[in-house]
XYZ file of C-alpha atoms in Angstrom:
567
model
C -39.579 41.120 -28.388
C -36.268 42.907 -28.283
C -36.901 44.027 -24.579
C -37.910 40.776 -23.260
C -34.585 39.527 -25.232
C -32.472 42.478 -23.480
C -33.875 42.275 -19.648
C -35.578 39.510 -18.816
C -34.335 35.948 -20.597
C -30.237 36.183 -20.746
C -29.618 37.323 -17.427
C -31.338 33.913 -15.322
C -30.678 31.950 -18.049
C -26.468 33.242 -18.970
C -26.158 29.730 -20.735
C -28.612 30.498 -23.481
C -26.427 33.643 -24.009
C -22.856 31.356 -24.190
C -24.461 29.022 -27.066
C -25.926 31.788 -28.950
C -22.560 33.565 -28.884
C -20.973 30.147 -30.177
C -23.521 30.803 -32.873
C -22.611 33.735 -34.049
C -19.391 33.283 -33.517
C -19.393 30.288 -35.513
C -20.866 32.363 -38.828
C -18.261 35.161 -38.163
C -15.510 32.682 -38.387
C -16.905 31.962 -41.811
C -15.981 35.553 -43.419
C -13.068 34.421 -45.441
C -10.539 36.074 -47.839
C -9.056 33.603 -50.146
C -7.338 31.186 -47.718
C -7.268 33.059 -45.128
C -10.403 33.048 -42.594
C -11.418 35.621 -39.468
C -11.644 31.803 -37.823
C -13.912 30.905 -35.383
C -12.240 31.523 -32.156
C -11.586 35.293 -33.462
C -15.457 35.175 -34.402
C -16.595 33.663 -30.873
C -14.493 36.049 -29.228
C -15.657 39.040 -30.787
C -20.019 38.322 -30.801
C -18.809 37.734 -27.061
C -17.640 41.010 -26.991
C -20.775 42.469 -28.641
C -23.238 40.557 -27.083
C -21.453 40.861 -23.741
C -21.700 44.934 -24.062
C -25.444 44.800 -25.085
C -26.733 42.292 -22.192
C -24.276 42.806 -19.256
C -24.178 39.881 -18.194
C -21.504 37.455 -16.254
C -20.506 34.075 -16.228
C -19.402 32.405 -13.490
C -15.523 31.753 -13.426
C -15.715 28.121 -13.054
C -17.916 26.787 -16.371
C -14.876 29.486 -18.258
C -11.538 27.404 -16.506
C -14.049 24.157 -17.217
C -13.769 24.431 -20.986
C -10.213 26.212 -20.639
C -8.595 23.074 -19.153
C -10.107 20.867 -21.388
C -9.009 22.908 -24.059
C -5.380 22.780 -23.384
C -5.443 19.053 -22.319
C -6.804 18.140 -25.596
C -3.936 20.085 -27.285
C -1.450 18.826 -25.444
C -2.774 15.140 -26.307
C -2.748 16.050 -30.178
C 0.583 17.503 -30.103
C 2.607 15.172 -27.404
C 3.860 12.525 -29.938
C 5.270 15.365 -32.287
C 6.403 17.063 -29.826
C 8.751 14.549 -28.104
C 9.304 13.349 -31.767
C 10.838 16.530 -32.209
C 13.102 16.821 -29.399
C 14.909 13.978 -31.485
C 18.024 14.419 -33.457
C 16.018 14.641 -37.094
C 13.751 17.432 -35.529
C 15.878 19.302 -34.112
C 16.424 22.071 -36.566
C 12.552 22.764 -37.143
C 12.402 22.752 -33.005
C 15.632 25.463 -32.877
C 14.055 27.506 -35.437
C 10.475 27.327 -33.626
C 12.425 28.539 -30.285
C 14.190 31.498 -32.251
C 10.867 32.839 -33.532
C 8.674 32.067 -30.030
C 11.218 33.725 -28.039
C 11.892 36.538 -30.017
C 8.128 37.232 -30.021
C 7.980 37.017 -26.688
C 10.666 39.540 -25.994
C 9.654 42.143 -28.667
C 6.171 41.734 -27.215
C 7.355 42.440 -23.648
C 9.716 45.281 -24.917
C 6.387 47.034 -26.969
C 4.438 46.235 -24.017
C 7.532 48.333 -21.528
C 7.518 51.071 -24.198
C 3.917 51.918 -24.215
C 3.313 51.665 -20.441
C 1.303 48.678 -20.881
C -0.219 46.406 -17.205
C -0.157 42.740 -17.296
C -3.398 42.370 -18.754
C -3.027 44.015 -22.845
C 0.693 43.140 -22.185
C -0.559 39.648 -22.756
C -3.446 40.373 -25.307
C -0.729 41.681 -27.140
C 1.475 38.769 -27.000
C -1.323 36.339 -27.848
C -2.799 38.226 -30.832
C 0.328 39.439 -32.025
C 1.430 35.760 -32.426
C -1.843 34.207 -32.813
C -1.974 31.764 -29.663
C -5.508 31.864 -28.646
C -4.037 30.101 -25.262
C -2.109 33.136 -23.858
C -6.083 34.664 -22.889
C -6.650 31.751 -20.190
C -3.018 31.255 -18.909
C -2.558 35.297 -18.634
C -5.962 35.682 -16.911
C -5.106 32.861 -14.488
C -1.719 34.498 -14.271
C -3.589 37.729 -13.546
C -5.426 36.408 -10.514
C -2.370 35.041 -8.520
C -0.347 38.577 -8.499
C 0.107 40.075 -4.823
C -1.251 43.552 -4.299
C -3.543 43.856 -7.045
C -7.558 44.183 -5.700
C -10.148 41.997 -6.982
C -11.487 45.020 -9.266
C -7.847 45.755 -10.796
C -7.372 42.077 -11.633
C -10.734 41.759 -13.459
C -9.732 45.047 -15.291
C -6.718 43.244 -16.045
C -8.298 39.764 -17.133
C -10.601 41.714 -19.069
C -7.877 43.875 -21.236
C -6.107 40.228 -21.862
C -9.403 39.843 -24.286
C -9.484 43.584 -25.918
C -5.679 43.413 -26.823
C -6.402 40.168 -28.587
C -9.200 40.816 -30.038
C -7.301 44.001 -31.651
C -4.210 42.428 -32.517
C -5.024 38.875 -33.634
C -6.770 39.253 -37.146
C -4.345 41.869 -38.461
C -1.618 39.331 -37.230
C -3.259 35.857 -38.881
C -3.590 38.052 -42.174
C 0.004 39.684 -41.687
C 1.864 36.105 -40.790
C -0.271 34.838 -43.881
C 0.737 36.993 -46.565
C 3.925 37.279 -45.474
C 4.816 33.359 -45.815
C 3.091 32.977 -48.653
C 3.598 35.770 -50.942
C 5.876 38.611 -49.912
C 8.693 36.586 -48.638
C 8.837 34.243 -52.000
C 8.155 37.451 -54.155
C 11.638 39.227 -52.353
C 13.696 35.886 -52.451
C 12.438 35.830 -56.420
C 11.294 32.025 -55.330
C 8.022 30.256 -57.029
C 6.504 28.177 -54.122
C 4.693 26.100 -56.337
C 8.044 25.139 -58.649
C 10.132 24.392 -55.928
C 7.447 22.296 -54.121
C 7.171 20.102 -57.009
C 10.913 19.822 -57.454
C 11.246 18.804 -53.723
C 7.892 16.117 -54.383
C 10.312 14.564 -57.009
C 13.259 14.749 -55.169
C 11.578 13.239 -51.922
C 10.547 10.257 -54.042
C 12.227 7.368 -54.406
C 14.527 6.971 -57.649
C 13.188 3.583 -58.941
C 10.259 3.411 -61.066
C 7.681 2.706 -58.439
C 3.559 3.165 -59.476
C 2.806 5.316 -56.298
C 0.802 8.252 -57.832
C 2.516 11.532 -56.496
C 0.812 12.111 -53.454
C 0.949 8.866 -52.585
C -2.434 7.532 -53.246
C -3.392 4.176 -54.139
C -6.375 3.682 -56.567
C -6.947 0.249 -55.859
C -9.231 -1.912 -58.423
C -10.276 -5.340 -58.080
C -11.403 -7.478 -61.594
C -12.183 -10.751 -62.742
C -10.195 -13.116 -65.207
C -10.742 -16.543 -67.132
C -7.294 -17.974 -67.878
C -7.458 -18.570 -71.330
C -3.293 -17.710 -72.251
C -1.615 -21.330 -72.275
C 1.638 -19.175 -70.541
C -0.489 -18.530 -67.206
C -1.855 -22.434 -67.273
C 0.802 -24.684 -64.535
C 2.137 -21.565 -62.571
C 1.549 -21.000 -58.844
C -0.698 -18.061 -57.481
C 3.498 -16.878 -55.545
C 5.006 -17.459 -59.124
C 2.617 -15.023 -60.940
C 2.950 -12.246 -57.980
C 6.508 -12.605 -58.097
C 6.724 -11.750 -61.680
C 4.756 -9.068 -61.461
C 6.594 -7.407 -58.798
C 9.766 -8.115 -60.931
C 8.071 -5.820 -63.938
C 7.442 -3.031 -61.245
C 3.768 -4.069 -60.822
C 1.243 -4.414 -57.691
C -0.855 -7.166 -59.013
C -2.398 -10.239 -56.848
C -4.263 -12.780 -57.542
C -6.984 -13.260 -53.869
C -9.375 -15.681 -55.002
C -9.491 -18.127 -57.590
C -13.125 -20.171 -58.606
C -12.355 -23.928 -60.144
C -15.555 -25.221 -61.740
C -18.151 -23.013 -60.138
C -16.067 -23.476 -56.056
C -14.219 -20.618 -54.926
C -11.015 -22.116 -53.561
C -9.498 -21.695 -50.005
C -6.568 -19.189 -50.864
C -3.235 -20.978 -51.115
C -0.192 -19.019 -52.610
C 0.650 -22.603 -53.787
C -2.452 -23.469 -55.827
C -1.382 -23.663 -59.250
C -3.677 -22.295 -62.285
C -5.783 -24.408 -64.913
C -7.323 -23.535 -67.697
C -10.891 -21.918 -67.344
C -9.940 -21.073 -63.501
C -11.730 -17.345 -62.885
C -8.958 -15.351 -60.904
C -9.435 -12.568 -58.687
C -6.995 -9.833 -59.223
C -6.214 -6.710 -56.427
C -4.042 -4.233 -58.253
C -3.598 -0.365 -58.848
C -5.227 0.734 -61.995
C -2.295 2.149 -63.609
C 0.099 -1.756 -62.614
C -3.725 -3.363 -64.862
C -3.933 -0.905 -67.354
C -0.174 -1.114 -68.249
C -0.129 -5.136 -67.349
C -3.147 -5.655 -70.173
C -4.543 -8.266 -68.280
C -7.388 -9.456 -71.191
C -4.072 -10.054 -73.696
C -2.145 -12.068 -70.608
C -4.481 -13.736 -68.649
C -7.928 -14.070 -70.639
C -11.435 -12.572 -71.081
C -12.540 -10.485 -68.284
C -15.526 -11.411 -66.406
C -18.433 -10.223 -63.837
C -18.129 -12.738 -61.282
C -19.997 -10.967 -58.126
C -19.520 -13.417 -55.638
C -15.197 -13.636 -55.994
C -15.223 -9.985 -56.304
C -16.810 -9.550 -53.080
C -14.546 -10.804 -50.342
C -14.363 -8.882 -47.476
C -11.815 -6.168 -47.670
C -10.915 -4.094 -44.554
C -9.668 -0.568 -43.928
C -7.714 -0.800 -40.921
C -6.073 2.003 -38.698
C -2.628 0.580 -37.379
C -0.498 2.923 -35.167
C 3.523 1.940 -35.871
C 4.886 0.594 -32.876
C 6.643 -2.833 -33.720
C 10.406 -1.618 -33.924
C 11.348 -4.175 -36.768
C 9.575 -1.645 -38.943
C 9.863 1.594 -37.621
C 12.699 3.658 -39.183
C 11.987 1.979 -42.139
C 10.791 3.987 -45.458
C 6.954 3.223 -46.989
C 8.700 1.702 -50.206
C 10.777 -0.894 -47.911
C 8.016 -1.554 -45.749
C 5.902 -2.137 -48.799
C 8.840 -4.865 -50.236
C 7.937 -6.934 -47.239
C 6.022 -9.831 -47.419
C 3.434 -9.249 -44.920
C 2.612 -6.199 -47.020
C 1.611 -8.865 -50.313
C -2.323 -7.537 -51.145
C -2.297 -4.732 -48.791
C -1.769 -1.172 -49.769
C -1.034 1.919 -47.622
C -3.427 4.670 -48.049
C -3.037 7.066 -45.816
C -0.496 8.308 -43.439
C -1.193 10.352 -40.343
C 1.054 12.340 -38.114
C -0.339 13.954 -34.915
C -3.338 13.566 -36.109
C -3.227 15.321 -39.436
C -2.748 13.526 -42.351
C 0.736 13.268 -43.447
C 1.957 14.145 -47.266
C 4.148 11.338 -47.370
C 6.349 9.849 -50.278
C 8.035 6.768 -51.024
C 10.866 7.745 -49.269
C 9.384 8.393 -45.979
C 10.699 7.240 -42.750
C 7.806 5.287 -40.545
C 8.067 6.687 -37.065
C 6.432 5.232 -34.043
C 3.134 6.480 -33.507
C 2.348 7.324 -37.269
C -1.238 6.119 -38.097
C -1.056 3.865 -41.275
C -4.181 3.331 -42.745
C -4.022 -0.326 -44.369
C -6.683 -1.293 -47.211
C -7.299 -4.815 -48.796
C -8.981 -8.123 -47.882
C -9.261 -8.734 -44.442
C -7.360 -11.996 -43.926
C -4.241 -9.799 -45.587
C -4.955 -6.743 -43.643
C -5.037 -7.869 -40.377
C -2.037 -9.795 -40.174
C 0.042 -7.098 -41.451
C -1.557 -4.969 -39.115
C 0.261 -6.503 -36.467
C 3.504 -6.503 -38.146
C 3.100 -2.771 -37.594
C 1.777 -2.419 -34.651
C -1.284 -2.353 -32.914
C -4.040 -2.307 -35.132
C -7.071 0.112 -33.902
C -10.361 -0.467 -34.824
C -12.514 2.819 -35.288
C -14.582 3.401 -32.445
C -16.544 6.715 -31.811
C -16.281 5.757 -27.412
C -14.478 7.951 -25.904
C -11.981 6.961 -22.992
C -13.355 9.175 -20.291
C -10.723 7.316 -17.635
C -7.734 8.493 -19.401
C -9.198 11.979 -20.131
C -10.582 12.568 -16.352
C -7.677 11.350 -14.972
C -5.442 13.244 -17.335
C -6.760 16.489 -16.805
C -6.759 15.247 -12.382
C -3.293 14.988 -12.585
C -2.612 17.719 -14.850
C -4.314 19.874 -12.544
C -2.251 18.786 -8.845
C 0.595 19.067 -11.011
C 0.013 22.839 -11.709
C -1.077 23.553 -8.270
C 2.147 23.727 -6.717
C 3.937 27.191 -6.449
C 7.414 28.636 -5.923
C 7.770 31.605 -4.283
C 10.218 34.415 -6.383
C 10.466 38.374 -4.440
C 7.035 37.900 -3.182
C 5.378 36.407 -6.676
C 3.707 32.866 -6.568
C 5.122 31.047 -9.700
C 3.453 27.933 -10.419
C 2.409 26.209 -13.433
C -1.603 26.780 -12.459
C -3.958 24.060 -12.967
C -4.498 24.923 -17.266
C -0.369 24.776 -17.666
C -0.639 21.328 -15.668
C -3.038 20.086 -18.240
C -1.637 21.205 -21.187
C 1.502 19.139 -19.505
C -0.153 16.301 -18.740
C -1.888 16.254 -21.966
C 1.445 16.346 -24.144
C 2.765 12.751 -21.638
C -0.644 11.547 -22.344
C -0.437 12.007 -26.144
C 2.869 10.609 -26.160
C 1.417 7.861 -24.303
C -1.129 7.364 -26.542
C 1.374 7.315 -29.507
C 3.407 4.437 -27.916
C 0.770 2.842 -26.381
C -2.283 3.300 -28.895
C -4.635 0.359 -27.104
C -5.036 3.058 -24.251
C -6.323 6.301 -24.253
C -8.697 6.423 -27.237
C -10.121 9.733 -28.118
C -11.517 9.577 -31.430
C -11.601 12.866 -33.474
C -14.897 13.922 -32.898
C -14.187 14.105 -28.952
C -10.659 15.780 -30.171
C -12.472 18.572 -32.095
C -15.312 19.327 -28.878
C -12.536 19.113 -26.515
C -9.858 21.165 -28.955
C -12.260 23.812 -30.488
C -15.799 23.808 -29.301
C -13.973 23.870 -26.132
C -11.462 26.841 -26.824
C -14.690 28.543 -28.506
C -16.889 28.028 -25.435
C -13.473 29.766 -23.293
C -12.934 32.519 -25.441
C -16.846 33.049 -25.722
C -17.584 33.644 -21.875
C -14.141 35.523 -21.960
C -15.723 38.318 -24.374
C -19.175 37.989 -22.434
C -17.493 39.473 -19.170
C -15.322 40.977 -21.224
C -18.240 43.257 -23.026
C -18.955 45.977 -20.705
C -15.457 47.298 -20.464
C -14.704 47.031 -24.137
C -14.968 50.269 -25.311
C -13.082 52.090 -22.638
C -10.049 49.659 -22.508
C -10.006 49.953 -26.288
C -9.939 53.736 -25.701
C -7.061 53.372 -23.360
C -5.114 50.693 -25.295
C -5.448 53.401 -28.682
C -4.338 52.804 -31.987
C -0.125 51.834 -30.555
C -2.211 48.888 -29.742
C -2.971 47.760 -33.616
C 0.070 49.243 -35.096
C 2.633 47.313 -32.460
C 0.693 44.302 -32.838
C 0.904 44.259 -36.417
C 4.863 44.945 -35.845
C 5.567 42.177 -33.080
C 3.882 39.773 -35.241
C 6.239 40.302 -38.418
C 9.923 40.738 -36.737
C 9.948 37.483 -35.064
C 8.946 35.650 -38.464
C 11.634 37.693 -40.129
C 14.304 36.503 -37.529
C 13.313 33.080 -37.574
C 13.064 33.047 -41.969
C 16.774 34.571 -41.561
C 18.460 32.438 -39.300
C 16.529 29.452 -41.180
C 17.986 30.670 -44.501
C 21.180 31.941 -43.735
C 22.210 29.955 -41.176
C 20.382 26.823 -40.818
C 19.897 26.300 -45.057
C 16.312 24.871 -44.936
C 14.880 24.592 -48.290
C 12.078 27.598 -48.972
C 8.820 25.150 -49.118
C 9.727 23.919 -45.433
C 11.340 27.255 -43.949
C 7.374 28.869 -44.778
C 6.029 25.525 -42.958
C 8.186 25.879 -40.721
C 7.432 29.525 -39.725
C 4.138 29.150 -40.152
C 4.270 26.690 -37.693
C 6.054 28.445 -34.896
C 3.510 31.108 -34.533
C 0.911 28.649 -34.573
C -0.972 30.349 -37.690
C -3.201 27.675 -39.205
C -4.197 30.070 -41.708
C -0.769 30.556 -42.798
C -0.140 26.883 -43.300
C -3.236 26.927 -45.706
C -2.331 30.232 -47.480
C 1.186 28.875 -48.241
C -0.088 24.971 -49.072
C -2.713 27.159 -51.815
C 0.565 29.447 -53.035
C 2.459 26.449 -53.622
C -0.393 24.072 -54.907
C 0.958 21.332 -52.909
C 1.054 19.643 -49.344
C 5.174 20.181 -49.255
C 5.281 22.782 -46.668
C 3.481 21.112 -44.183
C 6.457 18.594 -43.669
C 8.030 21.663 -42.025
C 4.917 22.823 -39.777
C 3.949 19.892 -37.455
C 6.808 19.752 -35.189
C 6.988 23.506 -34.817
C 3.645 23.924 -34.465
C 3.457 21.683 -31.342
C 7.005 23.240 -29.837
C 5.251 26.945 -30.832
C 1.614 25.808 -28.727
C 3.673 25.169 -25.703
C 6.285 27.735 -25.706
C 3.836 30.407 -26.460
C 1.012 29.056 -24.019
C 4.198 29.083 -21.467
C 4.583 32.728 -22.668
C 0.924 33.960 -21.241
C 2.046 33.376 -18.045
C 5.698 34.626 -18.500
C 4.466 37.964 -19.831
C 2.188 39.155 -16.820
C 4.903 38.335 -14.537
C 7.408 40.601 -16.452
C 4.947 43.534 -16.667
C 4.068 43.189 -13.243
């Protein structure tokens, strides 16, 4: 069985050997140490390694740029709205301090890289495990193949040490950047992540005695009232509501049933005696209102309990609301019955408080009856319903254009410089995104299409890379040594160092967001989680989107940059 495995099934058939290295890859990435995780690009990577030693096989170059580009365009499109978001005057320090740390990797990387007599090829691998950007492999290797005087053998030598140097360098790095932002940093600065997170939740909240919950989410309960109280009896359904929100409660009356009818709703109809009222409110406004001592005897009345309520995803685009905070935008009286319940921001979900500026292309998610939900939808913006199609035309001609964009190439002392057809999608993908986040009728790619384009496709890349990569893995580790590990491990501290100083010292950003910040700049998901777990809270991660999509960009950029300065 193991010989007909070894010589006779993966070599015509290579794709059965890319899936089962997804596989494997796919349980590696599951080894985890607290929060931080081997992750399953690092895992694809290395059972392509492994697997590419023991069957010596190779896969063609196209199906590897195939998932590449589509890769990069789909993490362009995720990141484009925060990206050009940050380029804005309020992002602007978390994009400053994201430069500071990218570049300074970048040239500690390249000065390592001089110092240890390093080619193009682990010059790169270097740079891209050092500070985590799973990117660098495909923009290097493509950077690889356009250098002048370099023979087809010596460039796939090269391409192939791109791999070996990040398959050295990039755990030790994710665990490094990890601990560093989470616990040694805080432990030297004597701060307590999880103390001054919840002193910036309270301070991020607004000061009036509003019933949000502290994270911001709504527990919404609807129950069922006989009027019985003679004080209700005479008073309009717009009277009552008014009151309520007067006493700093989110109570509404949506239905009303007047001797056995349910009535059309009317904020005008006023209340009789034995009418059975609908009420929409957050458990805490109806356990502190005491509805059975104000209004009457609760009841089980199926039928006005079960209107049709809606949860609605409505991207902010109107500009009457935008720039406006969630408790203003809540004051409004579109916003009567309807409850925000979730906030997301290039497309993560956002921590957000009452005090929390709406930006254009945030995706509220709206919850309540229908005919309330809708129309405030469209005070928003444009309301999206979920759908799991895919818009192929956007993607197909994203990634077209993309591609002719990166085509073109200057000429510099002999050296083609272009942005190659991968840079030209991740380009196109951040004007698409952006597109998307103004324009949210177009473009739809719902998440499940995000995630095969974002990771399955970045696994299925990095996969094939340590296929062809296999064979040559043990001598280019030989020749790479142990400077290899222990530089790695170096380039990937200093630049978070510079970047927590100048942060601290210079730019004053409060310790929760500096660590989000960092961790965002080197693009270290597993940082972000480690330091979210340290502080028991989602503060930090106010300070990791923008530089996070500034960090994928400037270090992508940097795969390419590197080869050309070791060349």
């Amino acid at each position: 069985m193991i010989d007909f495995l070894n010589r006779n099934i993966f070599q015509p058939y290579p794709e059965l050997l890319i899936f089962i290295t997804v596989a494997f890859g796919f349980l590696l990435g599951k080894i985890r140490y607290k929060a931080i995780a081997l992750g399953a690009v690092t895992g694809c990577l290395v059972a392509g390694l492994l697997l590419g030693a023991w069957s010596g096989v190779q896969i063609n170059g196209t199906v590897k740029s195939l998932f590449f580009i589509m890769f990069l365009f789909a993490l362009g499109y995720k990141v484009g709205p925060q990206f050009f978001r940050g380029l804005k005057k309020d992002g602007l320090p978390q994009v400053l301090n994201a430069i500071v740390v990218c570049v300074s990797g970048l040239l500690i990387c390249w000065i390592f890289a001089a110092m240890l007599g390093y080619g193009p090829g682990l010059s790169a691998g270097l740079l891209g495990g050092a500070l985590t950007q799973s990117a660098v492999i495909g923009v290097a290797q493509d950077a690889i193949g356009t250098l002048p005087g370099l023979s087809s053998a010596a460039a796939k030598n090269e391409e192939n040490l791109v791999a070996i140097g990040y398959a050295v360098t990039y755990p030790l790095g994710t665990i490094l950047c990890a601990m560093l932002l989470a616990n040694i940093l805080p432990k030297l600065y004597k701060k307590d992540l999880a103390a001054e997170s919840a002193l910036m939740a309270k301070e991020l909240d607004a000061p009036d005695n509003d019933p949000d919950l502290a994270e911001g989410y709504y527990e919404v309960v609807l129950r069922a009232y006989t009027i019985q109280r003679p004080d209700i009896v005479g008073r309009t359904i717009d009277d009552f509501e008014k009151q309520q929100q007067e006493l700093g409660h989110r109570i509404y009356i949506t239905r009303v049933r007047r001797d056995g009818e349910i009535l059309d709703h009317d904020q005008r109809t006023a209340l009789r005696e034995g009418d059975i009222v609908a009420l929409s409110a957050l458990r805490g406004s109806l356990v502190e209102y005491d509805a059975r001592t104000h209004i009457g005897g609760e009841t089980d009345d199926v039928e006005l309990l079960g209107y049709q309520t809606e949860s609605l995803h409505v991207v902010a685009s109107e500009k009457a609301q935008l720039g406006k905070t969630v408790a203003e935008l809540r004051r409004e009286p579109f916003m009567v019955g309807v409850y925000i319940d979730k906030i997301y921001r290039s497309g993560a979900e956002f921590p957000y408080r009452l005090s929390t500026t709406i930006e254009r292309g945030d995706t509220l998610i709206l919850t309540g009856p229908k005919r309330l939900v809708d129309p405030a939808g469209k005070e928003i913006g444009k309301p999206v319903p979920t759908s799991f199609a895919t818009d192929m035309i956007w993607v197909g001609l994203g990634i077209f254009l993309g591609g002719c964009l990166g085509i073109p190439a200057l000429t510099v002392s002999g050296v083609p410089i272009s942005l190659s057809t991968s840079g030209g999608a991740l380009i196109m993908g951040l004007v698409f995104g952006w597109i998307r986040g103004k324009y949210p009728t177009y473009g739809n790619v719902p998440p499940g299409a995000q995630w095969f384009m974002d990771t399955l496709g970045l696994c299925m890349f990095v996969a094939i890379v340590g296929i062809n990569a296999g064979p040559s893995f043990t001598s280019g580790l030989s020749e790479a040594g142990w400077g290899l590990l222990i530089f790695g491990a170096i380039a990937t501290v200093i630049p978070l160092i510079i970047g927590f100083l100048f942060g601290h010292y210079v730019q004053k950003i409060r310790f929760p967001i500096l660590m989000g910040v960092l961790a965002g700049g080197q693009t270290t998901t597993a940082a972000i989680g480690a330091i979210n777990e340290a502080s028991r809270s989602q503060v930090p991660t106010l300070g990791y989107t923008i530089p996070y999509a500034v960090g994928n960009v400037l270090l992508t950029i940097w795969g390419a940059v590197i080869v050309l300065l070791q060349h």
